[in-house]
Coordinates of C-alpha atoms and ligand atoms in Angstrom, one line a residue:
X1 CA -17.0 -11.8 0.4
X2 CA -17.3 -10.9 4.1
X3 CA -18.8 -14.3 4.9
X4 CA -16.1 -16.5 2.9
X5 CA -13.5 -14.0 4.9
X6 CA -14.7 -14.5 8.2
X7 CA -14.5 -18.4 7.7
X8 CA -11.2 -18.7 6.2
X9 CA -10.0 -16.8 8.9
X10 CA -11.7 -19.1 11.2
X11 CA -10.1 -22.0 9.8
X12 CA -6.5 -20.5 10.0
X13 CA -6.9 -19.6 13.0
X14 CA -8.4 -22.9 14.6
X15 CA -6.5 -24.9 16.7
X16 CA -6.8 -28.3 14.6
X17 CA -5.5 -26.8 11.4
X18 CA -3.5 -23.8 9.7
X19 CA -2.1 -23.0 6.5
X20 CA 0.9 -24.5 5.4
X21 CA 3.8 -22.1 4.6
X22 CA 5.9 -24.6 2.9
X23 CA 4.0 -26.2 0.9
X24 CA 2.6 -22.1 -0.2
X25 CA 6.0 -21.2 -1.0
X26 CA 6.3 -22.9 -4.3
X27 CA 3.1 -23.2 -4.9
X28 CA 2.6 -25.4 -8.3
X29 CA 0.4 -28.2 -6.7
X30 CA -1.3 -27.0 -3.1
X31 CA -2.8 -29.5 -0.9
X32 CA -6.1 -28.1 -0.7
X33 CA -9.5 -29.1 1.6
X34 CA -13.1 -28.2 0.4
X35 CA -14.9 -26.4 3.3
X36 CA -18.3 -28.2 3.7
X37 CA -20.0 -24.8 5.0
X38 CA -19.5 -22.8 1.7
X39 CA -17.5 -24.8 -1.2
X40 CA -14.6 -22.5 -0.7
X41 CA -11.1 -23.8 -1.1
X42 CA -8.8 -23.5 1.6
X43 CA -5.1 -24.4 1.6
X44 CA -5.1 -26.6 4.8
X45 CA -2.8 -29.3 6.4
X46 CA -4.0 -31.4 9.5
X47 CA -2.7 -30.1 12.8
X48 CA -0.5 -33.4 13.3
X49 CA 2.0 -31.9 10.3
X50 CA 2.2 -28.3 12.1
X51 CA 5.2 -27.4 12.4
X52 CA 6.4 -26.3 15.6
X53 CA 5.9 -22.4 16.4
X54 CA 9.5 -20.7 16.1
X55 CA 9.5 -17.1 17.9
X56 CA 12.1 -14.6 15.8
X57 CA 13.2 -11.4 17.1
X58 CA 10.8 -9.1 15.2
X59 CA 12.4 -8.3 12.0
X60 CA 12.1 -5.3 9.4
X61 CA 14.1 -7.5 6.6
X62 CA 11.1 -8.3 4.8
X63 CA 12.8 -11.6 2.4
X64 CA 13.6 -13.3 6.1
X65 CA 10.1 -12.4 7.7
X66 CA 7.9 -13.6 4.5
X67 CA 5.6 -16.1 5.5
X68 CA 7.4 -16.7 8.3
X69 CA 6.1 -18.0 12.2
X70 CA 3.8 -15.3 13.9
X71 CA 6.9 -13.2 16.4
X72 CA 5.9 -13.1 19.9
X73 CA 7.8 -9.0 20.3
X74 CA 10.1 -8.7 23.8
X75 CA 8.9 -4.9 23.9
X76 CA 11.9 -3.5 25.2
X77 CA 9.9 0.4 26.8
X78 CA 12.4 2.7 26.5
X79 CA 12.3 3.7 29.8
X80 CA 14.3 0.5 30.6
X81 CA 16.7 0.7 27.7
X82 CA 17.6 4.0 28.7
X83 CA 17.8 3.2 32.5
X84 CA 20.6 0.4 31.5
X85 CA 24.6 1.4 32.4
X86 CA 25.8 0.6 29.7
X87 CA 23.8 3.0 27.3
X88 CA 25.2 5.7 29.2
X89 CA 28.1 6.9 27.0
X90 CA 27.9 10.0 24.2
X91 CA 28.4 6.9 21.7
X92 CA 24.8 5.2 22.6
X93 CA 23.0 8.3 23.1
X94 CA 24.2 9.5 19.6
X95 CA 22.7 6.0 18.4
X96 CA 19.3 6.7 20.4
X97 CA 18.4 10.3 19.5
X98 CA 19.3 8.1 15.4
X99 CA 16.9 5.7 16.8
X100 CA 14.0 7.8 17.9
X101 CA 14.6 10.0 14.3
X102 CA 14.0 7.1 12.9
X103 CA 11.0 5.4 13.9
X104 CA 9.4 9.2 14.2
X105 CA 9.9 8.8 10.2
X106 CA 8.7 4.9 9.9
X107 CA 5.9 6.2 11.9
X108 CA 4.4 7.6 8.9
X109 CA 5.5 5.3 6.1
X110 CA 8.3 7.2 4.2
X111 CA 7.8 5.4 0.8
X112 CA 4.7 5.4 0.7
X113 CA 4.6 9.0 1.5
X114 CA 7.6 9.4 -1.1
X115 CA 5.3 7.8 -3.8
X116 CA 2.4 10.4 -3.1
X117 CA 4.7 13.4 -3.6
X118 CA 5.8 12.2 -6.8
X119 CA 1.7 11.5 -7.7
X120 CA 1.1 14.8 -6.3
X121 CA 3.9 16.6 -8.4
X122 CA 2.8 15.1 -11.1
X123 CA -1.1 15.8 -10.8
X124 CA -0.1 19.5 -10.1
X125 CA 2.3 19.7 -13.2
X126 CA -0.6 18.4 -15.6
X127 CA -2.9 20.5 -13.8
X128 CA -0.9 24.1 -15.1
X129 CA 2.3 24.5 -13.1
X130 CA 2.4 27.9 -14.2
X131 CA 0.1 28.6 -12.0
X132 CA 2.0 27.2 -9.3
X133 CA 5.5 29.6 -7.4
X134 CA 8.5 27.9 -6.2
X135 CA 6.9 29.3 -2.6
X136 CA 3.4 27.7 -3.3
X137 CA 5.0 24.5 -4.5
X138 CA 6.9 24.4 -1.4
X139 CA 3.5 24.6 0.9
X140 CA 1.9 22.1 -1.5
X141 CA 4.8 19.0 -1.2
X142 CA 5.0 20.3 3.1
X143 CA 1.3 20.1 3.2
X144 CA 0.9 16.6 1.7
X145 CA 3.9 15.3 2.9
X146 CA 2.8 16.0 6.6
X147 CA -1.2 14.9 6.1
X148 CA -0.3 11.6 4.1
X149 CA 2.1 11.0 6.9
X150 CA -0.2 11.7 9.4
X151 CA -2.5 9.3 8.2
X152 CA 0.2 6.1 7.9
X153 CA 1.2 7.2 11.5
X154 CA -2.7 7.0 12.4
X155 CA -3.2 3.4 10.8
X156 CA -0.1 2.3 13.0
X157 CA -1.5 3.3 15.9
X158 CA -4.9 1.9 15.4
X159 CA -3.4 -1.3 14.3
X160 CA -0.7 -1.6 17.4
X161 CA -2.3 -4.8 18.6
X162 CA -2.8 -6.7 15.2
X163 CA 0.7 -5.4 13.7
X164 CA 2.5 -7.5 16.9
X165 CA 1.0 -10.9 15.3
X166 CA 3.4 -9.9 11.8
X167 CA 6.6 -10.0 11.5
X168 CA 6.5 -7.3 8.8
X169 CA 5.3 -5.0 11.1
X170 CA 5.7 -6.4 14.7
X171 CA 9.3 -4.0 15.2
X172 CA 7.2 -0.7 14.0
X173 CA 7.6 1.6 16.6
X174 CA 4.9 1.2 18.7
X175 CA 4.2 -2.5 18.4
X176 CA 8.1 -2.8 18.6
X177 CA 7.3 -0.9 21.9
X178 CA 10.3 1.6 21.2
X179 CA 7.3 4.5 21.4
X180 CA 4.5 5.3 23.1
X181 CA 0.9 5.5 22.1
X182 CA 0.6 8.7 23.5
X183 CA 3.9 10.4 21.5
X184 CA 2.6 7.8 18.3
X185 CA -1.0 9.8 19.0
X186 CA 0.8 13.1 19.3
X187 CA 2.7 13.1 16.6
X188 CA -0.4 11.8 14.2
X189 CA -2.2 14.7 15.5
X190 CA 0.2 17.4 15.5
X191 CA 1.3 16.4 11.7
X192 CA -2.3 16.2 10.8
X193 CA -3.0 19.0 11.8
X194 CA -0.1 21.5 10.5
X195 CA -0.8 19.1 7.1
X196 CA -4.2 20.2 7.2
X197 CA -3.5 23.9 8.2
X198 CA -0.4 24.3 5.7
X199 CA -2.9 23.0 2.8
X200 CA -5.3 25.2 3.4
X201 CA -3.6 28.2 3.7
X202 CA -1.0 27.3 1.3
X203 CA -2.4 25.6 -1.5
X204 CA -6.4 26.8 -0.8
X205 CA -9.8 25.2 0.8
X206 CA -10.1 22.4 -1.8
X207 CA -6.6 20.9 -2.1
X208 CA -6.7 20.9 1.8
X209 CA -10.6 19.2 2.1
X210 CA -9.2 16.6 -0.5
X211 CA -6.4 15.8 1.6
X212 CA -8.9 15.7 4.9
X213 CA -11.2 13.5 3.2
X214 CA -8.4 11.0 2.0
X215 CA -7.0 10.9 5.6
X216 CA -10.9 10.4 7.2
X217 CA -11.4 7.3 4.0
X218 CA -8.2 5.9 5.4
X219 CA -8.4 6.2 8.7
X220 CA -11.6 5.6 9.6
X221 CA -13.1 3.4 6.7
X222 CA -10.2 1.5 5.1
X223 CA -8.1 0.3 8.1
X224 CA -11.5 -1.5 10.2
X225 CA -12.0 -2.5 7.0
X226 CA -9.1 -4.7 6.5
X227 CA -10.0 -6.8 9.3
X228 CA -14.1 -7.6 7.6
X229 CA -13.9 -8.0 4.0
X230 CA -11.2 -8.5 1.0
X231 CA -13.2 -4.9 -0.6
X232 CA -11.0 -2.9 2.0
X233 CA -8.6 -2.9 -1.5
X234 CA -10.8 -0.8 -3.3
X235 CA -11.3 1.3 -0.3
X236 CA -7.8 1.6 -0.2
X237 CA -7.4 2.2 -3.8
X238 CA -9.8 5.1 -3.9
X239 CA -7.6 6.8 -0.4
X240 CA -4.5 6.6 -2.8
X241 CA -5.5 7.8 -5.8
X242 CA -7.6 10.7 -3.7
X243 CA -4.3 12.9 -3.5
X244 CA -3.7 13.3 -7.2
X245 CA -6.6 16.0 -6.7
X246 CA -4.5 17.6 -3.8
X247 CA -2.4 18.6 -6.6
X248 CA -4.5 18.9 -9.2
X249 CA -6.6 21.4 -7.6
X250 CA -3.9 23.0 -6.2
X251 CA -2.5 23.8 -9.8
X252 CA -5.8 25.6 -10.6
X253 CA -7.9 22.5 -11.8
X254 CA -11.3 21.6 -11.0
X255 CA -12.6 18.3 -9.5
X256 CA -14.6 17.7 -12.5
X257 CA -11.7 17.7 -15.1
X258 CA -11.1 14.4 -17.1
X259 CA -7.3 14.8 -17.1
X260 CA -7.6 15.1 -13.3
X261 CA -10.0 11.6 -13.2
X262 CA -7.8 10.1 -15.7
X263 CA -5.2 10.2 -13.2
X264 CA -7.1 9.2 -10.4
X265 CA -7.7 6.4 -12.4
X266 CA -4.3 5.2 -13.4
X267 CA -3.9 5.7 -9.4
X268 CA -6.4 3.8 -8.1
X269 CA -5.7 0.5 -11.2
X270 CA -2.1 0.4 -10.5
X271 CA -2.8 -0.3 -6.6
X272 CA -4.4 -3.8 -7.8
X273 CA -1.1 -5.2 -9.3
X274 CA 0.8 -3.4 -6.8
X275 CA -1.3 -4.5 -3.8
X276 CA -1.7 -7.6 -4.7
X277 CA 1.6 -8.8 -5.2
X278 CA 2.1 -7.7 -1.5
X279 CA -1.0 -9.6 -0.9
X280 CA 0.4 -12.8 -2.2
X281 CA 3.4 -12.8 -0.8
X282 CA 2.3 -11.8 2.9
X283 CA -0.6 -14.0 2.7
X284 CA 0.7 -16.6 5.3
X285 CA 0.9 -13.6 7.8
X286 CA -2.1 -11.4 6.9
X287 CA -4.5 -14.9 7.6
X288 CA -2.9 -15.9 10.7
X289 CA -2.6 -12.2 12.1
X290 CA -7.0 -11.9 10.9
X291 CA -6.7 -9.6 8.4
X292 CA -8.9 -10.2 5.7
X293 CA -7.6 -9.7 1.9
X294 CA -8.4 -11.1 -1.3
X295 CA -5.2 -13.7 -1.4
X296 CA -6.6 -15.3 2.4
X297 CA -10.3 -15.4 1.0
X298 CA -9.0 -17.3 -2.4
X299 CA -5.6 -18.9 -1.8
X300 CA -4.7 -20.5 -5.1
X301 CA -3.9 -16.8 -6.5
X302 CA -6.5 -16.8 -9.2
X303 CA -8.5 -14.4 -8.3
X304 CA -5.7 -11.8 -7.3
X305 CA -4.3 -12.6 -10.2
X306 CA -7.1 -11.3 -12.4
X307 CA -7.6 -8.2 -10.2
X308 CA -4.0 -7.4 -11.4
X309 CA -4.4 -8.1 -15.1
X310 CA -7.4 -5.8 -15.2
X311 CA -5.8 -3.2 -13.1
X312 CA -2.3 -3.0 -15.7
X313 CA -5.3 -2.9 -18.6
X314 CA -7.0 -0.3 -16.8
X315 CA -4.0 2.0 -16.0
X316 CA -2.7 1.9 -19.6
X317 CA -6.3 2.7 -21.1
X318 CA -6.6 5.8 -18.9
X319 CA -3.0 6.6 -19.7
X320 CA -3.7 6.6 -23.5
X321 CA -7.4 8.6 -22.7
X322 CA -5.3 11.3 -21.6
X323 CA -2.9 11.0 -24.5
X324 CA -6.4 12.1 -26.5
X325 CA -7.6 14.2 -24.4
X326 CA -4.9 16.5 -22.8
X327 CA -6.9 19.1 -21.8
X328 CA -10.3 17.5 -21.7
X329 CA -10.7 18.3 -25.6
X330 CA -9.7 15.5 -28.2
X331 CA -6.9 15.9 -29.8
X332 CA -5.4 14.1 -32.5
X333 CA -2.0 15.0 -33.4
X334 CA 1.1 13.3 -33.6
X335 CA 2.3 13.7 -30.1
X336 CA -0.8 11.7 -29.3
X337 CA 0.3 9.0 -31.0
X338 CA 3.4 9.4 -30.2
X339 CA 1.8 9.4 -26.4
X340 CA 0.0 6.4 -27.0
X341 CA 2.9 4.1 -27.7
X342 CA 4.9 5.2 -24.8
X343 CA 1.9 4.4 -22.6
X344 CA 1.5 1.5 -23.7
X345 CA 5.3 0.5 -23.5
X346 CA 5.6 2.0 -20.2
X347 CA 2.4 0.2 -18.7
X348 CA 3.4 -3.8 -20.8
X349 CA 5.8 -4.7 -17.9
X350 CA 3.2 -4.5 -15.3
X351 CA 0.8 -6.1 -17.3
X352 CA 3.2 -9.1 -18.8
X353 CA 4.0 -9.3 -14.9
X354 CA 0.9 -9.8 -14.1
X355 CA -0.2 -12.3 -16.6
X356 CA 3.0 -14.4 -15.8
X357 CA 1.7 -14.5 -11.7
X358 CA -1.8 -15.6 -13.4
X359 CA -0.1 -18.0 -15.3
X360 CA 2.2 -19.4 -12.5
X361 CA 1.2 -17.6 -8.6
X362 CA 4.1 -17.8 -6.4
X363 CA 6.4 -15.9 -4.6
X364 CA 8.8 -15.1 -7.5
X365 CA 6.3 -14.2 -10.0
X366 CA 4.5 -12.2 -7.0
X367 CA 7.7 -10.0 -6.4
X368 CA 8.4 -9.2 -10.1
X369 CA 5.2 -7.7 -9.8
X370 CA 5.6 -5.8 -7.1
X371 CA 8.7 -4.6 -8.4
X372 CA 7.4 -3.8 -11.5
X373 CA 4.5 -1.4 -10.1
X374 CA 7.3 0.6 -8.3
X375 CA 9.2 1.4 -12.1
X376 CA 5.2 1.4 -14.0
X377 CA 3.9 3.9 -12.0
X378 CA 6.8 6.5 -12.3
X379 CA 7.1 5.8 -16.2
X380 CA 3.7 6.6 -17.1
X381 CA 3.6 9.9 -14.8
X382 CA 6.2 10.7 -16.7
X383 CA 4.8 9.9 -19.7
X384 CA 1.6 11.7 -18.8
X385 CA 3.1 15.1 -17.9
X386 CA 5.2 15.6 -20.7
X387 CA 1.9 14.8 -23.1
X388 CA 0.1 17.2 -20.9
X389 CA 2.6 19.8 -21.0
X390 CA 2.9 19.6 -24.6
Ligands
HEM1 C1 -4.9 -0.5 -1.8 C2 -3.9 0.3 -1.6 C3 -2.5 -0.1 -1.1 C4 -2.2 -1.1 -0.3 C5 -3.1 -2.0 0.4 C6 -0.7 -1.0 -0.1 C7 0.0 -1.8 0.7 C8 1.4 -1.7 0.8 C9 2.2 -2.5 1.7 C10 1.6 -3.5 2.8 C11 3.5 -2.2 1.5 C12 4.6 -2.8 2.3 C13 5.3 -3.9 1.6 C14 6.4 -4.5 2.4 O1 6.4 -4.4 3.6 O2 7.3 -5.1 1.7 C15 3.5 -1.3 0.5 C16 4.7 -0.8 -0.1 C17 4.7 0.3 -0.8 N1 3.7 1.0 -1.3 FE1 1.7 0.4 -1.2 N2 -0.2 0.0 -0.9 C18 -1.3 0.6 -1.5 C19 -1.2 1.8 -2.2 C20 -0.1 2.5 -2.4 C21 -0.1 3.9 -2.9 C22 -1.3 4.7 -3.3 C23 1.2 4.2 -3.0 C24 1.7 5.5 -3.5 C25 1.3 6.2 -4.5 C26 2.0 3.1 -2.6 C27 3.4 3.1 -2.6 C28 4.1 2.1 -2.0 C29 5.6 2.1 -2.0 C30 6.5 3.2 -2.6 C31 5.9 1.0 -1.2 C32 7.3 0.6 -0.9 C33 7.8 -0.7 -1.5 C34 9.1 -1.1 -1.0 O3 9.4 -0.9 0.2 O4 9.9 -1.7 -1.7 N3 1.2 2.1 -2.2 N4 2.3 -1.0 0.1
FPP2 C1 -3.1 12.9 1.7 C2 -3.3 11.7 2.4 C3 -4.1 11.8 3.7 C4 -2.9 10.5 2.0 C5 -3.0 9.2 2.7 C6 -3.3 8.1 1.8 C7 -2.6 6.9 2.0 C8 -1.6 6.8 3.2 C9 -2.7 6.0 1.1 C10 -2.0 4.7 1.3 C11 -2.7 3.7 0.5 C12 -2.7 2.4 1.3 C13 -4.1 1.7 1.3 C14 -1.6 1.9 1.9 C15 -1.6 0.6 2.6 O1 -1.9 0.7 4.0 P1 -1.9 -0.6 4.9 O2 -2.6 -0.2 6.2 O3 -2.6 -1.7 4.2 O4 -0.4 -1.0 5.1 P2 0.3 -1.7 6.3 O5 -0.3 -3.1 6.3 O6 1.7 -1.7 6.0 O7 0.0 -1.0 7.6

């Protein structure tokens, strides 16, 4: 996979072709070229129908900066904004200190630090929440919520140069240029840190190595990663599934529990349909920008399609395992039936989603995806706990 990724990339990136945005927007019929080296199909157009480069303002509104032209960023240091009369008034400096708030928390990736506490509350309530006190729950969601942040605020720095070539993530704050490496460093550290600290003296030893080791698989293994080979996904999978065993252990469990592994493994299935989606629908960006992910190796979709049909399977069989198996014993009652069929109901959407993309890959079916995962993955937590708790 490396070696197809490396030469797609080459291709993009070469001055006499590049992929063609329109013609990938609706993508029933793609104009495609077979690349003599290895057989692998690339979506190419010849240079003379390039379209001229347009440079936007770097943008956070994601439906205007799909696909789009790669942004050349004005960095505008702050140092100069701030040295500028006309930001002198109470007004402007109300709006700054908003400003710098702000990108402090899109530093660390708020949602996907939001999403984590919710896996996180959910692994702990499975786990025993009785063992758990409002004052221990409290340490556990501060603890998490500080280390998983720490780590989205580390990948942002690493990736300052690479993030200015897309417009999803050219304004972030320090390719955006509105902060410093050295406050984005600080502030990765300090909050790694007091993450760290806070988990291990709040919630124990294991909870808190858990939460290092995810932030060390994320840091330092997935993000080079995305750059080399299309498997940084399951690299990537495996660092967000890792903190449903923050919780987990934190609630008294073990890290050899099947409840525990059946939610790492809802966890780490439902990042394929909800990756890939993103992975489609950036696609156009994440070639020309060099990084390296399934949807830029294999352009016509198929392939990310399939990783997302047998991620929905996969997350709805280790949903119903668990319905069996509450506490690691079998069970067969009727709440484990009744389990079962919410599981299943709760997980179809994801699944029919992502059987329609197979069916039909482009940018609509790709965000009905995406959607999707963001409601799935909730609803079968949900449906989880309350089997667990039963
Ligand atoms: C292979 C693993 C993953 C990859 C590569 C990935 C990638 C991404 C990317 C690039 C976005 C931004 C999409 C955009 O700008 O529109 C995103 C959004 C998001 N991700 Fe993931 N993600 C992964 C796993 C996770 C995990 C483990 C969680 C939490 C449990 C999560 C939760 C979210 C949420 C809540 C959003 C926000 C969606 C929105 O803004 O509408 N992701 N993900
Ligand atoms: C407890 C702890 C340390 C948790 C951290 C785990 C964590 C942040 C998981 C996120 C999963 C993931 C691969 C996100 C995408 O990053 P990306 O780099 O592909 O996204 P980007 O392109 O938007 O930067």
């Amino acid at each position: 996979m490396a070696s197809d990724c490396r030469e797609t990339l080459e291709i993009v990136a070469g001055s006499g072709l590049s992929l063609d945005d329109g013609s990938l927007q609706n993508s029933g019929s793609l104009p495609r070229t077979r690349s003599a080296a290895s057989g692998s199909t690339a979506v190419l157009e010849p240079s003379s129908r390039m379209k001229p480069v347009s440079r936007p303002r770097p943008s956070t509104d994601r439906a205007s900066t799909l696909n789009d032209e790669i942004p050349v960023p004005e960095a505008t240091p702050k140092s100069q904004a701030s040295d500028a009369p006309s930001d002198a008034s109470p007004a402007a400096a109300t709006r700054a200190d908003r400003g710098v708030f702000a990108d402090v928390i899109e530093l660390t990736k708020p949602r996907i630090v939001t999403m984590i506490l919710v896996t996180t509350v959910a692994s702990a309530l499975i786990a025993g929440s009785a063992t758990l006190t409002l004052v221990d729950w409290f340490w556990l969601m501060i603890g998490t919520a500080l280390i998983a942040g720490s780590a989205g605020a580390a990948n942002q720095v690493w990736e300052c140069q690479i993030d200015r070539n897309m417009p999803r993530t050219a304004n972030r704050p320090v390719p955006g240029g509105r902060m410093s490496y050295a406050v984005a460093f600080g502030l990765t550290a300090a909050s790694g840190i007091a993450g760290g600290a806070i988990l291990w003296l709040g919630s124990g030893p294991i909870p808190a190595s858990v939460g290092i080791a995810t932030w060390l698989l994320y840091v330092l293994v997935y993000t080079p990663m995305k750059t080399r080979t299309a498997w940084n996904t399951t690299v990537g999978a495996i660092a967000g599934a890792l903190p449903v065993f923050i919780g987990y252990t934190a609630a008294g469990g073990t890290l050899t529990e099947l409840p525990g592994w059946m939610l790492f493994g809802v966890l780490a299935c439902w990042q394929y349909p909800h990756f890939m989606a993103i992975a489609w629908l950036y696609r156009i960006q994440y070639a020309k920008a060099g990084f390296c992910m399934t949807t830029t190796v294999e352009p016509t979709g198929r392939h990310a399609a399939w990783q997302s049909i047998l991620g929905s399977v996969a997350l709805a069989i280790c949903g119903v395992v668990l319905a069996w198996f509450p506490n690691g014993q079998w069970v067969a009652s009727a709440a484990s039936v009744l389990a079962t069929v919410l599981i299943l109901a709760a997980s179809w959407p994801l699944l029919r989603a992502s059987l329609n993309f197979r069916a039909n890959p482009n940018d609509t079916t790709a965000r009905k995806m995406l959607r999707w995962s963001l409601v799935v993955l909730p609803a079968v937590l949900l449906v989880m706990t309350l089997r667990a708790s039963l």
